[in-house]
GROMACS .gro file of C-alpha atoms in nm:
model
  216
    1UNK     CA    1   0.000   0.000   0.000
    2UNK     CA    2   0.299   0.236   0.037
    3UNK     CA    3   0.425   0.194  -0.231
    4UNK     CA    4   0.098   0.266  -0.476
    5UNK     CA    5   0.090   0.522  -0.267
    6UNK     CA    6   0.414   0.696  -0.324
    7UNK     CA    7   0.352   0.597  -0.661
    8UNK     CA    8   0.057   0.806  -0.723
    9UNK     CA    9   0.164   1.095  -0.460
   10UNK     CA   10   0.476   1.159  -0.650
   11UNK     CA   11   0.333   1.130  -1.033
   12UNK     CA   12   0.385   1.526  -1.006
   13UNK     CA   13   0.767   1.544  -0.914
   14UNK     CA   14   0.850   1.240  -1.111
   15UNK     CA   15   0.717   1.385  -1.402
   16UNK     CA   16   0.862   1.718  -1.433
   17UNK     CA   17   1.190   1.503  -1.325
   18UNK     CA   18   1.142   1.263  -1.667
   19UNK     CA   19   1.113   1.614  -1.885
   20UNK     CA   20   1.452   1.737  -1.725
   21UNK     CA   21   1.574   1.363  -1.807
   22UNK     CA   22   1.517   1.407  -2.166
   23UNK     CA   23   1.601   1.731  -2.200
   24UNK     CA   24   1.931   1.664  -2.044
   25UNK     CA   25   1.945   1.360  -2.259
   26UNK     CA   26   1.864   1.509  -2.555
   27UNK     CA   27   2.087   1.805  -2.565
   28UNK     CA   28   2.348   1.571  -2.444
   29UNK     CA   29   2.340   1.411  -2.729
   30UNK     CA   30   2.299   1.635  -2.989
   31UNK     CA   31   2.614   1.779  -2.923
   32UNK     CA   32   2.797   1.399  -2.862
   33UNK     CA   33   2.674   1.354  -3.199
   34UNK     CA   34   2.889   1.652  -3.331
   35UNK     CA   35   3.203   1.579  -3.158
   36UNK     CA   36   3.148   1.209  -3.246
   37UNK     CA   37   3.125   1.265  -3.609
   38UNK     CA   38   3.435   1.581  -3.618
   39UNK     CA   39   3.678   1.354  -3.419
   40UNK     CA   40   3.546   0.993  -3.648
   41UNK     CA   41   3.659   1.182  -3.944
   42UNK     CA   42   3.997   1.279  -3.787
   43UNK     CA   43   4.008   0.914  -3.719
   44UNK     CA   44   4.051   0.847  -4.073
   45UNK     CA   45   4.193   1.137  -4.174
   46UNK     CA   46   4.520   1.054  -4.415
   47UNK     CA   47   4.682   1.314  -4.162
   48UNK     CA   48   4.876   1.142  -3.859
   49UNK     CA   49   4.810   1.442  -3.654
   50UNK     CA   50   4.471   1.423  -3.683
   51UNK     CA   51   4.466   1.043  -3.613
   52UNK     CA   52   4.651   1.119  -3.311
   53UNK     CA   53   4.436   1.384  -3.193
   54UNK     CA   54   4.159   1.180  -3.227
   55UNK     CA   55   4.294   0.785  -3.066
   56UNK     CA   56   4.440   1.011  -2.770
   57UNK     CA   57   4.061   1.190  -2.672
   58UNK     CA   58   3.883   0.846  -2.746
   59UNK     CA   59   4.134   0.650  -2.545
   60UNK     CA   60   4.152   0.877  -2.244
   61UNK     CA   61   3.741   0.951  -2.268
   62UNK     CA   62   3.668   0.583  -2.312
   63UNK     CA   63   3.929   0.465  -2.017
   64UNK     CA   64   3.810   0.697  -1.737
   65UNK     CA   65   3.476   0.682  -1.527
   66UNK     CA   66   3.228   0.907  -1.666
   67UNK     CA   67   3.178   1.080  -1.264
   68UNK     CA   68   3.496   1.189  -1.313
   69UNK     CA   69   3.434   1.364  -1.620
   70UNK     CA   70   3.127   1.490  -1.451
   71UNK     CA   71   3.264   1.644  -1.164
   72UNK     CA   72   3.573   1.754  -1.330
   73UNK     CA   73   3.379   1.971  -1.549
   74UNK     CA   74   3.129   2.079  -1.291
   75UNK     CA   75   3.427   2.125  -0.990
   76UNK     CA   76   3.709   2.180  -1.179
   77UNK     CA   77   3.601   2.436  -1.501
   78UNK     CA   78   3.341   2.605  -1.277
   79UNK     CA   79   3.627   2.778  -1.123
   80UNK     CA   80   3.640   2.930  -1.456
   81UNK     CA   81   3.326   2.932  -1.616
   82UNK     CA   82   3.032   2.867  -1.403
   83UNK     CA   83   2.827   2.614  -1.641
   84UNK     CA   84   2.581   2.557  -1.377
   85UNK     CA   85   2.512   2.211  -1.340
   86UNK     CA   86   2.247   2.132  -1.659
   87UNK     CA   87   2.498   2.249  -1.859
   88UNK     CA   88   2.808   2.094  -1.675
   89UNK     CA   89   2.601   1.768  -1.683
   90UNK     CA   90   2.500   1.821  -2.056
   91UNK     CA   91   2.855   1.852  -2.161
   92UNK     CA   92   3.020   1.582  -1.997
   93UNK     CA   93   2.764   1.347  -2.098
   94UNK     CA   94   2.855   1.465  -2.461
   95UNK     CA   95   3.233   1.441  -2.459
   96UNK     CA   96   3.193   1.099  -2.294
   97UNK     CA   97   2.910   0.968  -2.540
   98UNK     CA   98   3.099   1.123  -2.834
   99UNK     CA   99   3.419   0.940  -2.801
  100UNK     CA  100   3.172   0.602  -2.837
  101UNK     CA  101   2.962   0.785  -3.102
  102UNK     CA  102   3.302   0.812  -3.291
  103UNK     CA  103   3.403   0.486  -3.316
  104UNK     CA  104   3.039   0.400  -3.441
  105UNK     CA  105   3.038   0.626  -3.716
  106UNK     CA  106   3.381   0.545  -3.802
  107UNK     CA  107   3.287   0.187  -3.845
  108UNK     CA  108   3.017   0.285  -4.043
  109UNK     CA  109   3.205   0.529  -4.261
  110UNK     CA  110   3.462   0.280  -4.292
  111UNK     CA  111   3.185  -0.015  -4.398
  112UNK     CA  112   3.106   0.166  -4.708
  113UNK     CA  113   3.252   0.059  -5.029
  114UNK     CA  114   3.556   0.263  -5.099
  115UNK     CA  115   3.494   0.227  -5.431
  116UNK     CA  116   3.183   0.459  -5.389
  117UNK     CA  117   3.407   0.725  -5.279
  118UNK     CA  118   3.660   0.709  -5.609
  119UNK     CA  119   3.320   0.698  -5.801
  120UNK     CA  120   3.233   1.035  -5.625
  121UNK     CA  121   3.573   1.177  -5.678
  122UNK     CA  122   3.613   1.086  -6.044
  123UNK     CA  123   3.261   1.275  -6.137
  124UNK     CA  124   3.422   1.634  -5.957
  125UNK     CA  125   3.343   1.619  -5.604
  126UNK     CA  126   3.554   1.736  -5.353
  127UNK     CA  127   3.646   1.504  -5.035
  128UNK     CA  128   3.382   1.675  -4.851
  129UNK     CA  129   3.091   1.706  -5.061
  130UNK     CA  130   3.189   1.332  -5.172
  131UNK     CA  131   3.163   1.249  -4.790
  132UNK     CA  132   2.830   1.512  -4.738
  133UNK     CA  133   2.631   1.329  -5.012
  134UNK     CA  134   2.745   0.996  -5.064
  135UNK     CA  135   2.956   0.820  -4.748
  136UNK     CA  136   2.779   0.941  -4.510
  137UNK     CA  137   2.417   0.929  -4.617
  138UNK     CA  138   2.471   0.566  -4.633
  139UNK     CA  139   2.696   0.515  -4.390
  140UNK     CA  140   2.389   0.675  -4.097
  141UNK     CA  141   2.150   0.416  -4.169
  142UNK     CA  142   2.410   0.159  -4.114
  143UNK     CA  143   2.459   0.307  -3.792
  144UNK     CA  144   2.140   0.384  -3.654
  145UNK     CA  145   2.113   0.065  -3.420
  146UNK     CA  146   2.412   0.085  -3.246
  147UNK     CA  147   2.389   0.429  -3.183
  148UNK     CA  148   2.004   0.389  -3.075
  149UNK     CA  149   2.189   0.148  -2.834
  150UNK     CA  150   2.419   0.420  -2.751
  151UNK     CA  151   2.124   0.665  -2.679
  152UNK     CA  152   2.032   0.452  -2.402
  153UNK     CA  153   2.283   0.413  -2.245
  154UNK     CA  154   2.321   0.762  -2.268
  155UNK     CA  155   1.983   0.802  -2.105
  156UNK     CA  156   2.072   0.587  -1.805
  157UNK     CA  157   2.404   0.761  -1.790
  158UNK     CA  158   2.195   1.101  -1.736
  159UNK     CA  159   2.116   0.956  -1.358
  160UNK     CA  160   2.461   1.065  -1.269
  161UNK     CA  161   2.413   1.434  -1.317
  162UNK     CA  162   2.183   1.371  -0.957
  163UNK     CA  163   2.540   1.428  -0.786
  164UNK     CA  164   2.605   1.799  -0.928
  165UNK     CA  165   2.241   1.873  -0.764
  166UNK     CA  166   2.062   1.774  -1.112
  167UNK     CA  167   1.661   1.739  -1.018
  168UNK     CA  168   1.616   1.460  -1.269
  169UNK     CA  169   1.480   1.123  -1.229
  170UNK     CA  170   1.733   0.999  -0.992
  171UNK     CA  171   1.798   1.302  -0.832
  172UNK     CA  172   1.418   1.400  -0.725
  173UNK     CA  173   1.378   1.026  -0.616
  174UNK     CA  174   1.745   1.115  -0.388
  175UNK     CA  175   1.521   1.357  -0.259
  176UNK     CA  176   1.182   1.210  -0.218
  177UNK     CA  177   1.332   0.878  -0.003
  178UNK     CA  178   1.518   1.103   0.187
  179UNK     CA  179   1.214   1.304   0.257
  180UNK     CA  180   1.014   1.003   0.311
  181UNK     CA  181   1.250   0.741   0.470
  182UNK     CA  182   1.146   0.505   0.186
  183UNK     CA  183   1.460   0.451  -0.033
  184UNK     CA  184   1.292   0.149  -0.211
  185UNK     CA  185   1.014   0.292  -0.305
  186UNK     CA  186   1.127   0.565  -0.462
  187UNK     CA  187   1.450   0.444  -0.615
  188UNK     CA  188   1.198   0.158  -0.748
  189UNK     CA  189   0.966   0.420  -0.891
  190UNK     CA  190   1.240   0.572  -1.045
  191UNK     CA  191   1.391   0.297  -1.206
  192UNK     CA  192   1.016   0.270  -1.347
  193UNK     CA  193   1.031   0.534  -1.520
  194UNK     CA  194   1.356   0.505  -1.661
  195UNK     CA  195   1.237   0.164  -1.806
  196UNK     CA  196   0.925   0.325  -1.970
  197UNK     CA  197   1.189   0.602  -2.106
  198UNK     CA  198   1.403   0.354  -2.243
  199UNK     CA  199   1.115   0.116  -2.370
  200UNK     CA  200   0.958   0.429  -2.538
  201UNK     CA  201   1.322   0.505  -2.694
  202UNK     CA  202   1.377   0.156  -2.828
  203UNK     CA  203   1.027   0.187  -3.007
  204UNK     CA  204   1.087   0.508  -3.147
  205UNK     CA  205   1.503   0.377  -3.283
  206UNK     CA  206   1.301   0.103  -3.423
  207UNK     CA  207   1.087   0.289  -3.592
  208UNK     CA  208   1.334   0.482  -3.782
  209UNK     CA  209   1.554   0.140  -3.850
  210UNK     CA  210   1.229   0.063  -4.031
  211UNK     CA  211   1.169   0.414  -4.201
  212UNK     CA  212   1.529   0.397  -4.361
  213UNK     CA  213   1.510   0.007  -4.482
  214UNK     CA  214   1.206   0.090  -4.645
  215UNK     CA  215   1.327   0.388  -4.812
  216UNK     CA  216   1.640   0.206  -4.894
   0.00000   0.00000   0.00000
């Protein structure tokens, strides 16, 4: 009985919580889109520099705990720039989802034919607009279910920003069981609604997976 009624009590908090979630989420990974597909073309860039650049932020991103990217940025450049912490949250989730976001679009950049390219090169285009409107056209719907996959993960990952005072999911339901002296409730409730995020995600990813295959 507690818990259905915690459940209903909080429907309020919980969902203004979910729309900070997504939001967080979203812009998150707008921008770790950008910086994934900037540093996956240094990747394969003919230019060692570039390749450098690029194995050195992936390597270091992908082999340290994303906290500690978190509360570097929000500790450590807030002596500089006060981000606040949406934004200090926002970021960090998009430097650490881009350096994964890279390696997926560099796999799928690198799955296309390179014969497609030379085609593209041999009719006028330029490297770029080659890339722009062939490669990488293609080379998106190859990679839209692993970086669906990446998406949520990158939605669960947003429960971290709770620690640099974030009132999402995780951080109102912090505050709620604290409140309430019911930590299972509420941490259950939350993890409710992260699965109905997630399930609503997955249907939506699969959805466009369709949309391209048929327009393939």
């Amino acid at each position: 009985m507690d818990f259905l009624h915690y459940l209903v009590t909080s429907i309020p908090f919980f969902i203004r919580a979910a729309a900070v979630t997504v939001e967080l989420t979203a812009t998150a990974l707008a921008m770790g889109m950008v910086i994934g597909l900037v540093f996956a073309l240094m990747k394969i860039s003919g230019r060692r520099f570039w390749r450098y650049i690029a194995d050195t932020y992936i390597t270091v991103i992908r082999g340290t705990p994303l906290i500690v990217q978190l509360f570097a940025i929000y500790f450590g450049l807030a002596t500089i720039v006060d981000f606040g912490s949406f934004w200090s949250a926002a970021i960090a989730l998009a430097v650490h989802n881009g350096a994964y976001i890279a390696e997926i679009f560099r796999g799928g950049i690198q799955s296309i034919d390179r014969g497609q390219m030379e085609a593209a090169r041999s009719l006028g285009m330029s490297y770029g607009l080659a890339m722009r409107r062939v490669i990488l056209p293609q080379a998106f719907k190859r990679v839209v279910p692993p970086l669906g996959n990446q998406f949520i993960i990158g939605l669960k990952d947003s429960s971290l920003a709770a620690f640099v005072t974030m009132k999402e999911l995780f951080g109102v339901s912090m505050q709620l069981a604290s409140t309430h002296f019911a930590e299972l409730q509420f941490y259950t409730i939350a993890g409710l609604y992260y699965l109905a995020l997630v399930v609503l995600f997955t249907f939506l990813v699969n959805r466009l997976e369709r949309r391209l295959k048929v327009e393939s």
